[in-house]
XYZ file of C-alpha atoms in Angstrom:
704
model
C 61.794 -10.630 -34.957
C 59.046 -12.618 -36.655
C 59.558 -15.512 -34.381
C 59.231 -13.258 -31.342
C 56.055 -11.892 -32.856
C 54.654 -15.317 -33.622
C 55.487 -16.301 -30.205
C 53.537 -13.368 -28.305
C 50.712 -14.214 -30.717
C 50.831 -17.807 -29.869
C 51.019 -17.102 -25.921
C 48.233 -14.395 -26.146
C 45.664 -17.115 -28.090
C 46.541 -19.457 -25.221
C 46.054 -16.992 -22.530
C 42.633 -16.041 -23.841
C 41.422 -19.597 -24.387
C 42.805 -20.800 -21.096
C 41.264 -17.550 -19.201
C 37.762 -18.346 -20.795
C 38.043 -21.859 -19.866
C 39.037 -21.086 -16.234
C 36.138 -18.418 -15.939
C 33.544 -21.043 -17.139
C 34.811 -23.313 -14.605
C 34.967 -21.093 -11.799
C 31.422 -19.592 -12.680
C 30.285 -23.273 -12.665
C 31.970 -24.355 -9.510
C 31.022 -21.172 -7.735
C 27.409 -21.356 -8.754
C 27.217 -24.985 -7.196
C 29.095 -24.168 -4.120
C 26.993 -20.896 -3.726
C 23.860 -22.900 -3.830
C 24.995 -25.360 -1.337
C 26.289 -22.707 1.286
C 22.946 -20.853 1.054
C 21.270 -23.833 1.709
C 23.594 -24.587 4.816
C 23.279 -20.968 5.777
C 19.365 -21.075 5.820
C 19.653 -24.313 7.951
C 22.194 -22.773 10.367
C 19.680 -19.642 10.642
C 16.684 -22.104 11.134
C 18.338 -24.269 13.925
C 19.157 -20.816 15.812
C 15.870 -19.596 15.440
C 14.435 -22.876 16.822
C 16.961 -22.746 19.782
C 16.067 -19.143 20.794
C 12.162 -20.098 20.393
C 12.523 -23.034 22.520
C 14.802 -21.504 25.013
C 12.248 -18.599 25.411
C 9.336 -20.944 25.676
C 10.934 -23.263 28.328
C 11.288 -19.960 30.301
C 8.053 -18.892 29.935
C 6.615 -22.261 31.043
C 8.869 -22.454 33.862
C 7.969 -19.029 35.436
C 4.177 -18.466 34.243
C 2.791 -21.022 36.745
C 3.235 -18.620 39.586
C 1.239 -15.773 37.801
C -1.410 -18.346 36.238
C -2.076 -19.609 39.995
C -2.370 -16.197 41.484
C -4.771 -15.192 38.648
C -6.896 -18.338 39.221
C -6.949 -17.666 42.988
C -8.153 -13.937 42.600
C -10.888 -15.575 40.607
C -11.756 -17.783 43.112
C -11.854 -15.104 45.806
C -14.086 -12.908 43.607
C -16.742 -15.818 43.290
C -16.591 -16.419 47.055
C -17.134 -12.643 47.656
C -20.168 -12.620 45.462
C -21.766 -15.806 46.994
C -21.384 -14.077 50.414
C -23.140 -10.890 48.945
C -25.994 -13.020 46.968
C -26.781 -14.981 50.363
C -26.752 -11.877 52.255
C -24.256 -12.913 54.607
C -21.111 -11.045 53.748
C -18.685 -11.698 56.673
C -15.216 -9.590 56.520
C -13.307 -11.594 58.931
C -14.251 -14.855 57.165
C -13.225 -13.443 53.914
C -9.926 -11.848 55.206
C -9.234 -15.608 56.897
C -9.604 -16.972 53.340
C -6.994 -14.823 51.766
C -4.781 -15.029 54.783
C -4.584 -18.946 54.649
C -3.502 -18.701 51.001
C -0.437 -16.589 51.735
C 0.265 -18.591 54.934
C 0.164 -21.701 52.809
C 2.534 -20.075 50.099
C 4.935 -19.147 52.826
C 6.310 -16.190 50.791
C 7.246 -18.037 47.516
C 7.224 -14.665 45.519
C 3.870 -13.666 47.035
C 4.211 -10.621 49.385
C 0.893 -9.841 50.197
C -2.902 -10.563 49.408
C -5.425 -7.350 49.973
C -8.730 -6.283 49.040
C -10.523 -2.861 49.010
C -14.112 -2.220 48.443
C -16.153 0.940 47.709
C -18.143 2.741 50.463
C -20.779 -0.124 51.659
C -19.672 -2.181 48.505
C -19.148 -5.238 50.651
C -21.750 -5.485 53.448
C -23.188 -1.943 53.570
C -22.004 -1.804 57.208
C -19.198 0.742 56.777
C -20.635 2.563 59.746
C -20.479 -0.309 62.033
C -16.517 -0.545 61.827
C -15.887 2.985 62.345
C -14.411 2.194 65.959
C -12.360 -0.892 64.607
C -8.766 0.101 64.352
C -8.358 -1.852 61.339
C -11.143 0.143 59.275
C -10.954 3.389 61.449
C -8.471 5.057 59.155
C -10.706 4.055 56.118
C -13.958 5.563 57.858
C -15.254 2.058 58.198
C -14.523 0.489 54.409
C -13.521 -2.953 53.917
C -9.657 -2.206 52.601
C -7.231 -4.595 54.112
C -4.166 -6.647 53.331
C -2.430 -9.749 54.609
C 1.402 -9.866 54.884
C 3.838 -12.758 55.682
C 6.517 -11.672 57.797
C 8.367 -14.961 57.627
C 6.304 -16.828 60.200
C 3.168 -15.413 60.795
C 0.414 -13.391 58.826
C -0.048 -9.804 59.603
C -3.201 -8.086 59.012
C -3.178 -4.408 58.288
C -5.314 -1.637 56.402
C -4.366 -0.384 53.026
C -2.834 2.811 53.205
C -4.678 6.300 52.545
C -5.280 6.912 48.997
C -5.403 3.619 47.655
C -8.111 4.361 45.378
C -5.678 6.457 43.315
C -3.509 3.574 42.954
C -3.137 1.864 39.309
C -4.103 -1.350 40.910
C -7.432 -0.098 42.087
C -8.144 2.427 39.348
C -7.184 -0.621 36.593
C -9.610 -2.921 38.559
C -12.645 -0.394 38.668
C -11.804 0.202 34.891
C -11.622 -3.002 33.351
C -13.267 -5.416 35.889
C -10.978 -8.150 34.780
C -7.633 -9.488 35.875
C -4.986 -6.827 35.325
C -1.304 -6.744 36.110
C 0.409 -3.306 37.243
C 3.480 -1.959 35.499
C 6.480 -3.438 37.401
C 8.319 -1.343 39.919
C 11.610 -1.462 42.088
C 11.832 -1.130 45.833
C 14.546 -1.004 48.180
C 18.345 -0.113 47.344
C 21.431 -1.942 46.453
C 21.358 -5.637 47.039
C 18.265 -5.571 48.791
C 16.204 -4.209 45.520
C 13.071 -5.880 44.613
C 10.880 -5.777 41.447
C 7.464 -6.042 41.973
C 4.004 -6.123 40.337
C 0.418 -6.331 41.349
C -2.411 -8.341 40.042
C -5.649 -7.207 40.661
C -9.304 -8.148 39.807
C -12.555 -6.335 39.831
C -15.785 -7.186 41.678
C -19.173 -6.417 40.087
C -22.940 -7.368 40.914
C -25.240 -9.072 38.780
C -26.109 -5.730 37.522
C -22.618 -4.794 36.235
C -22.130 -2.222 39.324
C -18.403 -2.299 40.439
C -18.100 -3.182 44.241
C -14.477 -3.704 44.922
C -11.489 -5.551 44.007
C -8.977 -8.200 45.296
C -5.125 -8.078 44.616
C -2.148 -9.787 45.030
C 1.898 -8.236 45.124
C 4.366 -10.557 43.665
C 8.053 -10.412 43.651
C 9.517 -10.799 40.361
C 13.338 -11.566 41.623
C 12.853 -15.247 41.062
C 12.147 -14.449 37.174
C 15.396 -12.350 37.265
C 17.504 -15.411 38.852
C 15.919 -17.763 36.341
C 16.859 -15.162 33.298
C 20.592 -15.142 34.507
C 20.781 -18.873 34.555
C 19.744 -19.304 30.859
C 22.082 -18.597 28.153
C 21.244 -20.430 24.762
C 24.042 -20.328 22.065
C 25.727 -17.746 24.234
C 22.806 -15.270 24.243
C 20.547 -14.352 27.237
C 16.866 -14.324 27.993
C 14.669 -11.377 29.011
C 11.108 -10.516 30.173
C 9.513 -7.490 28.867
C 6.036 -6.450 30.184
C 3.030 -5.272 28.127
C 4.095 -1.735 28.270
C 7.350 -2.363 27.293
C 9.372 -2.294 30.474
C 12.279 -5.014 31.356
C 10.952 -7.423 34.317
C 14.136 -9.679 33.837
C 17.185 -9.112 31.976
C 19.733 -11.980 31.920
C 22.244 -9.685 30.356
C 22.189 -6.557 32.405
C 20.377 -6.560 35.387
C 20.682 -2.491 35.753
C 17.905 -2.334 33.274
C 15.061 -3.680 35.413
C 12.050 -1.542 35.336
C 13.443 0.569 32.359
C 11.778 0.881 29.038
C 12.859 -1.705 26.251
C 12.061 0.397 23.554
C 13.975 3.296 24.981
C 17.338 1.451 24.314
C 19.201 2.306 21.553
C 17.926 0.818 18.271
C 14.893 -0.941 20.128
C 12.140 1.550 19.015
C 11.743 -0.025 15.643
C 11.918 -3.623 17.309
C 9.054 -2.874 19.771
C 6.917 -1.359 16.863
C 7.326 -4.673 14.815
C 6.678 -6.914 18.017
C 3.408 -5.215 18.703
C 2.534 -5.548 14.947
C 3.028 -9.685 15.837
C 6.638 -9.948 14.195
C 8.148 -12.470 16.753
C 11.461 -13.141 14.980
C 13.660 -10.184 14.147
C 17.384 -9.352 13.478
C 18.827 -6.190 14.638
C 22.080 -4.462 15.988
C 22.821 -4.179 19.945
C 24.043 -1.422 21.717
C 27.697 -2.272 20.431
C 26.505 -2.541 16.965
C 26.673 -6.371 16.679
C 24.012 -8.281 14.881
C 21.773 -10.345 17.166
C 18.821 -12.464 16.747
C 15.688 -11.395 18.810
C 13.212 -14.109 19.235
C 9.863 -13.063 21.142
C 7.226 -15.667 23.028
C 4.225 -14.073 24.303
C 3.300 -14.886 27.997
C -0.354 -14.240 28.575
C -0.865 -12.921 32.216
C -4.379 -11.944 31.949
C -7.122 -10.565 30.043
C -5.662 -8.340 27.533
C -2.318 -8.374 29.464
C 0.612 -10.068 27.691
C 4.368 -10.175 28.755
C 7.140 -11.226 26.191
C 9.981 -13.364 26.634
C 12.852 -12.301 24.526
C 15.952 -14.568 23.628
C 18.702 -12.652 22.066
C 21.529 -14.816 20.475
C 24.426 -13.454 18.694
C 24.140 -13.868 14.883
C 27.899 -14.996 14.967
C 27.061 -17.828 17.006
C 24.025 -18.926 14.789
C 26.171 -19.151 11.586
C 29.470 -20.232 13.335
C 28.920 -23.615 11.735
C 27.840 -22.453 8.332
C 31.059 -20.203 8.467
C 33.269 -23.122 9.162
C 31.944 -25.293 6.107
C 32.277 -22.043 4.137
C 36.140 -21.876 4.847
C 36.304 -25.781 4.089
C 34.446 -25.294 0.745
C 36.381 -22.176 -0.519
C 39.667 -24.195 0.208
C 38.585 -27.170 -2.081
C 37.110 -24.654 -4.404
C 40.372 -22.839 -5.238
C 42.770 -25.936 -4.793
C 40.323 -27.409 -7.632
C 40.584 -24.463 -10.043
C 44.519 -24.452 -9.930
C 44.766 -28.244 -10.546
C 42.343 -27.707 -13.752
C 44.242 -24.701 -14.856
C 47.595 -26.259 -15.183
C 45.832 -29.414 -17.021
C 43.985 -27.036 -19.446
C 47.379 -25.105 -19.961
C 49.209 -28.081 -21.122
C 46.289 -29.571 -23.384
C 46.189 -26.169 -24.765
C 49.581 -25.837 -25.739
C 50.024 -29.165 -27.519
C 46.741 -29.228 -28.981
C 46.011 -25.731 -29.999
C 48.929 -23.380 -29.650
C 51.433 -25.287 -31.885
C 48.866 -25.821 -34.903
C 48.105 -22.215 -34.758
C 51.548 -21.083 -34.922
C 51.913 -23.361 -38.065
C 48.906 -21.706 -39.666
C 50.053 -18.326 -38.413
C 53.249 -18.784 -40.762
C 50.987 -19.496 -43.797
C 48.793 -16.845 -43.367
C 51.811 -14.132 -42.931
C 52.910 -15.371 -46.428
C 49.320 -14.856 -47.834
C 49.166 -11.289 -46.405
C 52.900 -10.517 -48.048
C 51.268 -11.699 -51.417
C 52.792 -14.742 -51.889
C 50.194 -17.109 -53.387
C 52.659 -20.077 -53.996
C 53.104 -21.275 -50.744
C 51.395 -24.466 -49.272
C 51.383 -25.669 -45.436
C 52.123 -29.146 -44.513
C 49.111 -31.427 -43.209
C 50.076 -34.545 -40.959
C 46.875 -34.713 -38.951
C 43.183 -34.302 -40.084
C 41.708 -32.695 -36.960
C 40.015 -29.469 -36.769
C 43.413 -27.531 -37.225
C 44.626 -29.833 -39.869
C 41.200 -29.253 -41.836
C 41.894 -25.443 -41.475
C 45.306 -25.749 -43.089
C 43.885 -27.679 -45.998
C 41.223 -25.203 -46.341
C 43.874 -22.282 -46.453
C 45.902 -24.151 -49.066
C 42.616 -24.145 -51.261
C 41.974 -20.490 -50.455
C 45.639 -19.553 -51.442
C 45.319 -21.273 -54.877
C 41.832 -19.799 -55.569
C 43.145 -16.301 -54.748
C 46.360 -16.825 -57.259
C 43.956 -17.847 -60.038
C 41.622 -14.788 -59.195
C 44.321 -12.069 -59.170
C 45.581 -13.082 -62.437
C 41.909 -13.306 -64.001
C 41.319 -9.627 -62.202
C 44.498 -8.149 -64.039
C 43.168 -9.298 -67.296
C 39.930 -7.726 -66.828
C 41.379 -4.283 -65.680
C 42.961 -4.161 -69.045
C 39.931 -4.297 -71.008
C 37.867 -2.045 -68.555
C 40.544 0.778 -69.365
C 40.074 0.565 -73.154
C 36.238 0.769 -72.602
C 36.215 3.854 -70.253
C 38.336 6.120 -72.828
C 35.395 5.450 -75.359
C 32.638 6.206 -72.904
C 34.440 9.599 -72.036
C 34.317 10.639 -75.591
C 30.289 9.717 -76.109
C 29.232 11.432 -73.060
C 30.985 15.008 -73.870
C 28.682 15.152 -77.007
C 25.434 14.378 -75.435
C 26.178 16.609 -72.783
C 26.526 19.834 -75.263
C 23.189 18.914 -76.721
C 21.230 18.477 -73.226
C 22.409 22.076 -72.417
C 20.501 23.756 -75.380
C 17.103 22.044 -74.722
C 17.396 22.783 -71.159
C 17.543 26.618 -71.661
C 14.580 26.469 -74.344
C 12.453 24.530 -71.717
C 13.157 27.227 -68.718
C 11.836 29.979 -70.686
C 8.431 28.452 -71.278
C 8.310 27.570 -67.903
C 8.866 30.976 -66.590
C 5.682 32.152 -69.047
C 3.514 29.610 -67.550
C 4.436 30.524 -63.898
C 3.323 34.281 -64.522
C 0.126 32.944 -65.879
C -0.667 30.531 -62.815
C 0.049 33.108 -60.136
C -2.896 35.480 -62.185
C -5.158 32.497 -62.289
C -4.632 31.835 -58.479
C -5.263 35.452 -57.423
C -8.725 35.201 -59.198
C -9.608 31.899 -57.631
C -8.557 33.137 -54.204
C -11.014 36.330 -54.570
C -13.946 34.271 -55.605
C -13.178 32.075 -52.745
C -13.461 34.676 -50.017
C -16.726 35.879 -51.724
C -17.866 32.358 -51.591
C -16.924 31.909 -48.052
C -18.871 35.371 -46.747
C -21.987 33.857 -48.531
C -21.576 30.524 -47.081
C -21.134 32.169 -43.350
C -24.241 33.950 -44.147
C -26.272 30.946 -45.223
C -25.095 28.953 -41.999
C -26.037 32.008 -39.662
C -29.573 32.145 -41.010
C -29.827 28.399 -40.441
C -28.442 28.499 -37.271
C -30.920 31.435 -36.476
C -33.858 29.106 -38.022
C -33.000 26.216 -35.662
C -32.797 28.449 -32.653
C -36.023 29.872 -33.568
C -37.560 26.476 -33.713
C -35.881 25.409 -30.320
C -37.212 28.463 -28.552
C -40.441 28.155 -29.824
C -40.756 24.556 -28.751
C -39.213 25.453 -25.168
C -41.701 27.835 -24.887
C -44.681 25.998 -25.448
C -43.198 23.122 -23.239
C -42.972 25.948 -20.464
C -46.244 27.144 -20.975
C -47.554 23.580 -20.583
C -45.321 23.092 -17.084
C -46.832 26.217 -15.724
C -50.349 25.021 -16.154
C -49.574 21.889 -14.573
C -47.768 23.683 -11.661
C -51.067 25.638 -11.256
C -52.911 22.534 -10.687
C -50.428 20.996 -8.416
C -50.349 24.273 -6.093
C -53.989 23.795 -5.740
C -53.530 20.073 -4.660
C -50.905 21.024 -2.313
C -53.173 23.833 -0.552
C -55.843 21.399 -0.090
C -53.347 18.653 1.277
C -52.110 21.387 3.751
C -55.635 22.028 4.850
C -56.012 18.403 5.761
C -52.496 17.961 7.498
C -53.739 21.029 9.816
C -56.773 19.105 10.833
C -54.952 15.890 11.521
C -52.399 17.852 13.680
C -55.323 19.228 15.720
C -56.748 15.771 16.143
C -53.085 14.348 17.263
C -52.624 17.274 19.782
C -56.054 16.480 21.456
C -55.084 12.685 21.574
C -51.679 13.401 23.347
C -53.395 15.363 25.952
C -56.032 12.522 26.607
C -52.775 10.062 26.835
C -51.064 12.390 29.409
C -54.463 12.082 31.637
C -54.439 8.481 31.458
C -50.332 8.340 32.050
C -51.014 10.581 34.980
C -53.622 8.233 36.519
C -51.217 5.574 36.261
C -48.543 7.163 37.881
C -50.884 7.823 40.924
C -52.007 4.211 41.103
C -48.234 2.896 41.113
C -47.491 5.306 43.835
C -50.425 4.056 45.983
C -49.158 0.389 45.242
C -45.814 1.353 46.453
C -47.256 2.508 49.683
C -49.200 -0.622 49.978
C -46.277 -2.845 49.258
C -44.258 -1.054 52.034
C -47.343 -1.466 54.565
C -47.055 -5.309 53.366
C -43.394 -5.800 54.164
C -43.745 -4.072 57.726
C -46.706 -6.448 58.537
C -44.731 -9.216 57.092
C -41.904 -8.574 59.322
C -43.968 -8.300 62.301
C -45.452 -11.798 61.559
C -41.924 -13.470 61.729
C -41.324 -16.731 59.935
C -45.147 -16.901 58.905
C -44.689 -13.655 56.891
C -41.577 -14.548 55.152
C -43.549 -15.760 52.051
C -45.707 -12.896 52.015
C -42.783 -10.406 52.430
C -41.036 -11.776 49.158
C -44.414 -11.103 47.299
C -44.418 -7.396 48.680
C -40.902 -6.892 47.901
C -41.638 -7.896 44.370
C -44.792 -5.791 44.282
C -42.911 -2.949 45.395
C -40.339 -3.318 42.611
C -42.918 -3.487 40.079
C -44.449 -0.135 41.468
C -41.014 1.332 41.143
C -40.509 0.198 37.727
C -44.156 1.275 36.698
C -43.284 4.588 38.178
C -40.143 5.100 36.099
C -42.015 3.910 32.888
C -44.408 6.361 33.694
C -41.932 9.144 33.967
C -40.429 8.154 30.591
C -43.751 8.004 28.919
C -44.591 11.353 30.084
C -41.395 12.871 29.070
C -42.257 11.400 25.458
C -45.932 12.879 25.631
C -44.465 16.069 26.293
C -42.131 15.860 23.415
C -44.978 14.724 21.366
C -47.185 17.590 22.302
C -44.262 20.362 21.785
C -43.587 18.872 18.182
C -47.373 19.010 17.400
C -47.736 22.683 18.201
C -44.627 23.361 16.342
C -45.613 21.470 13.244
C -49.119 23.009 13.279
C -47.699 26.586 12.832
C -45.360 25.350 10.375
C -48.223 23.930 8.383
C -50.097 27.178 8.588
C -47.120 29.163 7.398
C -46.687 26.755 4.341
C -50.351 26.887 3.210
C -50.045 30.693 3.342
C -46.976 30.439 0.917
C -48.433 28.006 -1.271
C -51.511 30.326 -1.982
C -48.879 32.974 -2.859
C -46.776 30.570 -5.123
C -50.047 29.640 -6.961
C -50.854 33.060 -7.741
C -47.208 33.870 -9.000
C -47.256 30.563 -11.008
C -50.665 31.977 -12.822
C -48.933 35.215 -13.905
C -46.077 33.360 -15.188
C -48.439 31.296 -17.272
C -49.788 34.201 -19.041
C -46.316 35.731 -19.834
C -45.231 32.451 -21.371
C -48.512 32.395 -23.573
C -47.290 36.046 -25.035
C -43.613 34.885 -25.632
C -44.974 31.575 -27.494
C -47.064 33.914 -29.997
C -43.913 36.115 -30.780
C -41.538 33.260 -31.256
C -43.589 31.945 -33.897
C -43.626 35.087 -35.842
C -39.824 35.376 -35.653
C -39.673 31.666 -36.927
C -41.422 32.535 -40.188
C -39.191 35.523 -40.723
C -36.028 33.339 -40.494
C -37.597 30.851 -42.897
C -37.582 33.413 -45.525
C -34.138 34.864 -44.752
C -32.637 31.671 -45.273
C -34.371 30.789 -48.509
C -32.981 34.021 -49.813
C -29.439 33.443 -48.878
C -29.533 29.668 -50.055
C -30.394 31.084 -53.719
C -27.512 33.463 -53.643
C -24.870 30.972 -52.584
C -25.935 28.397 -55.355
C -25.380 31.312 -57.976
C -21.910 32.135 -56.301
C -20.707 28.627 -56.239
C -21.527 28.016 -59.933
C -19.100 31.143 -60.812
C -16.411 29.806 -58.505
C -16.405 26.402 -60.281
C -16.007 28.023 -63.541
C -12.565 30.204 -62.111
C -11.343 26.738 -60.354
C -11.508 24.923 -63.783
C -9.470 27.785 -65.425
C -6.969 27.914 -62.684
C -6.471 23.879 -62.708
C -5.637 24.091 -66.571
C -3.177 26.774 -65.963
C -1.477 24.716 -63.123
C -1.214 21.719 -65.051
C 0.461 23.510 -67.995
C 3.080 24.845 -65.546
C 3.576 21.747 -63.852
C 4.234 19.940 -67.174
C 6.773 22.868 -68.271
C 8.562 22.565 -65.016
C 8.836 18.865 -65.223
C 10.533 18.958 -68.825
C 12.893 21.698 -67.641
C 13.896 19.442 -64.574
C 14.137 16.310 -66.815
C 16.630 18.537 -69.141
C 18.662 19.558 -65.948
C 18.954 15.893 -64.804
C 19.898 14.676 -68.326
C 22.654 17.154 -68.182
C 23.688 16.527 -64.661
C 23.864 12.836 -65.503
C 26.074 13.119 -68.453
C 28.595 15.195 -66.624
C 28.290 12.548 -63.804
C 29.149 9.767 -66.459
C 31.855 11.946 -68.183
C 33.426 12.167 -64.687
C 32.766 8.608 -63.434
C 34.372 7.495 -66.944
C 37.507 9.541 -66.193
C 37.972 8.260 -62.601
C 37.239 4.737 -63.830
C 40.234 5.109 -66.200
C 42.399 6.158 -63.249
C 41.264 3.349 -60.929
C 41.937 0.800 -63.882
C 45.732 1.985 -63.945
C 46.027 2.059 -60.037
C 44.808 -1.552 -60.075
C 47.216 -2.813 -62.899
C 49.850 -1.257 -60.709
C 48.712 -3.031 -57.455
C 48.658 -6.366 -59.185
C 52.304 -6.413 -60.248
C 53.233 -7.112 -56.699
C 51.439 -10.338 -56.153
C 52.980 -13.780 -57.115
C 50.631 -16.262 -59.050
């Protein structure tokens, strides 16, 4: 049975040691491998993000040329139109021919039509002259036409009615810069076409909107290009600035639909609008994907986004392969190390421990005569030598302990007899001291009651003294505040007189200001009549210059400038008249306000004077109150001093009584403690005697 127990113990020790070593090796190898795999994972993700970014950028570069060229063309046409208008030679047919040549050169190529639309009389001011022209008749002569390529020729036609409400016209009028409309789908089935419109507003040198120029583009080529790109098993899509799909290489049925409205895409769209171009999220099937966005600038303030979508599993494919290889090597290494460590543990640890276990077992049974055999002076050999030394020391100590126990038993019996005699004497002393303490306690209680009553009287007198002092201080403060109030009232009367004088002067100044404003109004009216006469003279000069023909052109320019100057003068005069009228109205109002304020100031001055008289009466009364408060405070102080002397005498008696009581209680407590101590000594001596006998009985089991 003992052999089975020893073997179980040796196996347990070996298993524990081996387990601890394996855990250490496992953790060390796992940490190193995990760090390596983490680095490899980051590199795989970075590579995948780079591939997605590059694919999106290539798609953007390949398709933005058409959009960029059209934006540039619109800018050129706007400049040509403004050059015609500035030169006062706008020509509708010439301008239409320019945009028609462009679409003819493109021969389609994604360009569906060029068009232009102008405000009434915005292009050449001759809308009425084109009322009979079939092209412009439907638009009441407005310059609003489009050029469409039908495969062989350029077809000219007017824009449909209500074009002013279309997004391309409204946006151009609102932004006055290049603008791309929201893409929309036309046609059915295989003939569906995704279309967007680029438009740009035309304004004159004064910022007035005149019209717009636009182009309709087919976006089908963008869809075809998107379907041909599949980086790392993913796909490419194009999203408009408003969040609609323009191209989708994964699902063409989503064209024209909102990206944000797709499942799980709302949060992605919000992050994208905040500038987060690389995101990870689950697709509609719950599969984790990498989404990389590349901005594609279409026009001022208009940005589309190229989205590259790659499965996360494709990005980390190489990482997961390396992970499997590393984990296989890791577990193989752990198994080999476990076998080697088990063998070393068995022959270097388990067997020496079994021999030591036998010696410790004998020691536990009380046999201090056995010795372990030491063959090798390693750590376990040194432990066996120390165990032999411990066995010898314990044997000698047990023998010496047995001898001491016999001597302690004899001494404890003598101690028990002496303690019983001391206990009887201590009981007599304790009873006598308790009777003295009871008498002193009663005397202490009577002194305490007397002291308590005197304290109450003292507290009442002290509160009266404090109240008298507080009344004296309050009287001082009120007297000082009253004198200060009287001074402030006198100052207020003087200030009210000065304010009255200032209000009189302000009234005079406002009257003079009103007279000056009326004089300025007369002068402005004269300037207005002069500008009107100048305008008429400039108009007559223009007519005479027109009659003079070529010789009067220079004079016509001067007359035009004079007429403009006269009109500007007239406008300025009208504004000045408005300002003068406003000043005159405010002047009348301020005159009335100042008059009313002056009367109120007179009333206020009288009120302040009356208040000053009242404050003077209050000041005299407060001085009398202050003198009476000083007399009361002095009398209460003398009474308080006498009571405090009596209180000191009572406290002295009380303290003497308390000290006597405390001393008697201390003597009684000491006697009781001495009695309790002697009882404990007697009990301990009896207990010690029993313990010595038990110790002697136990020592008989050991061999030494």
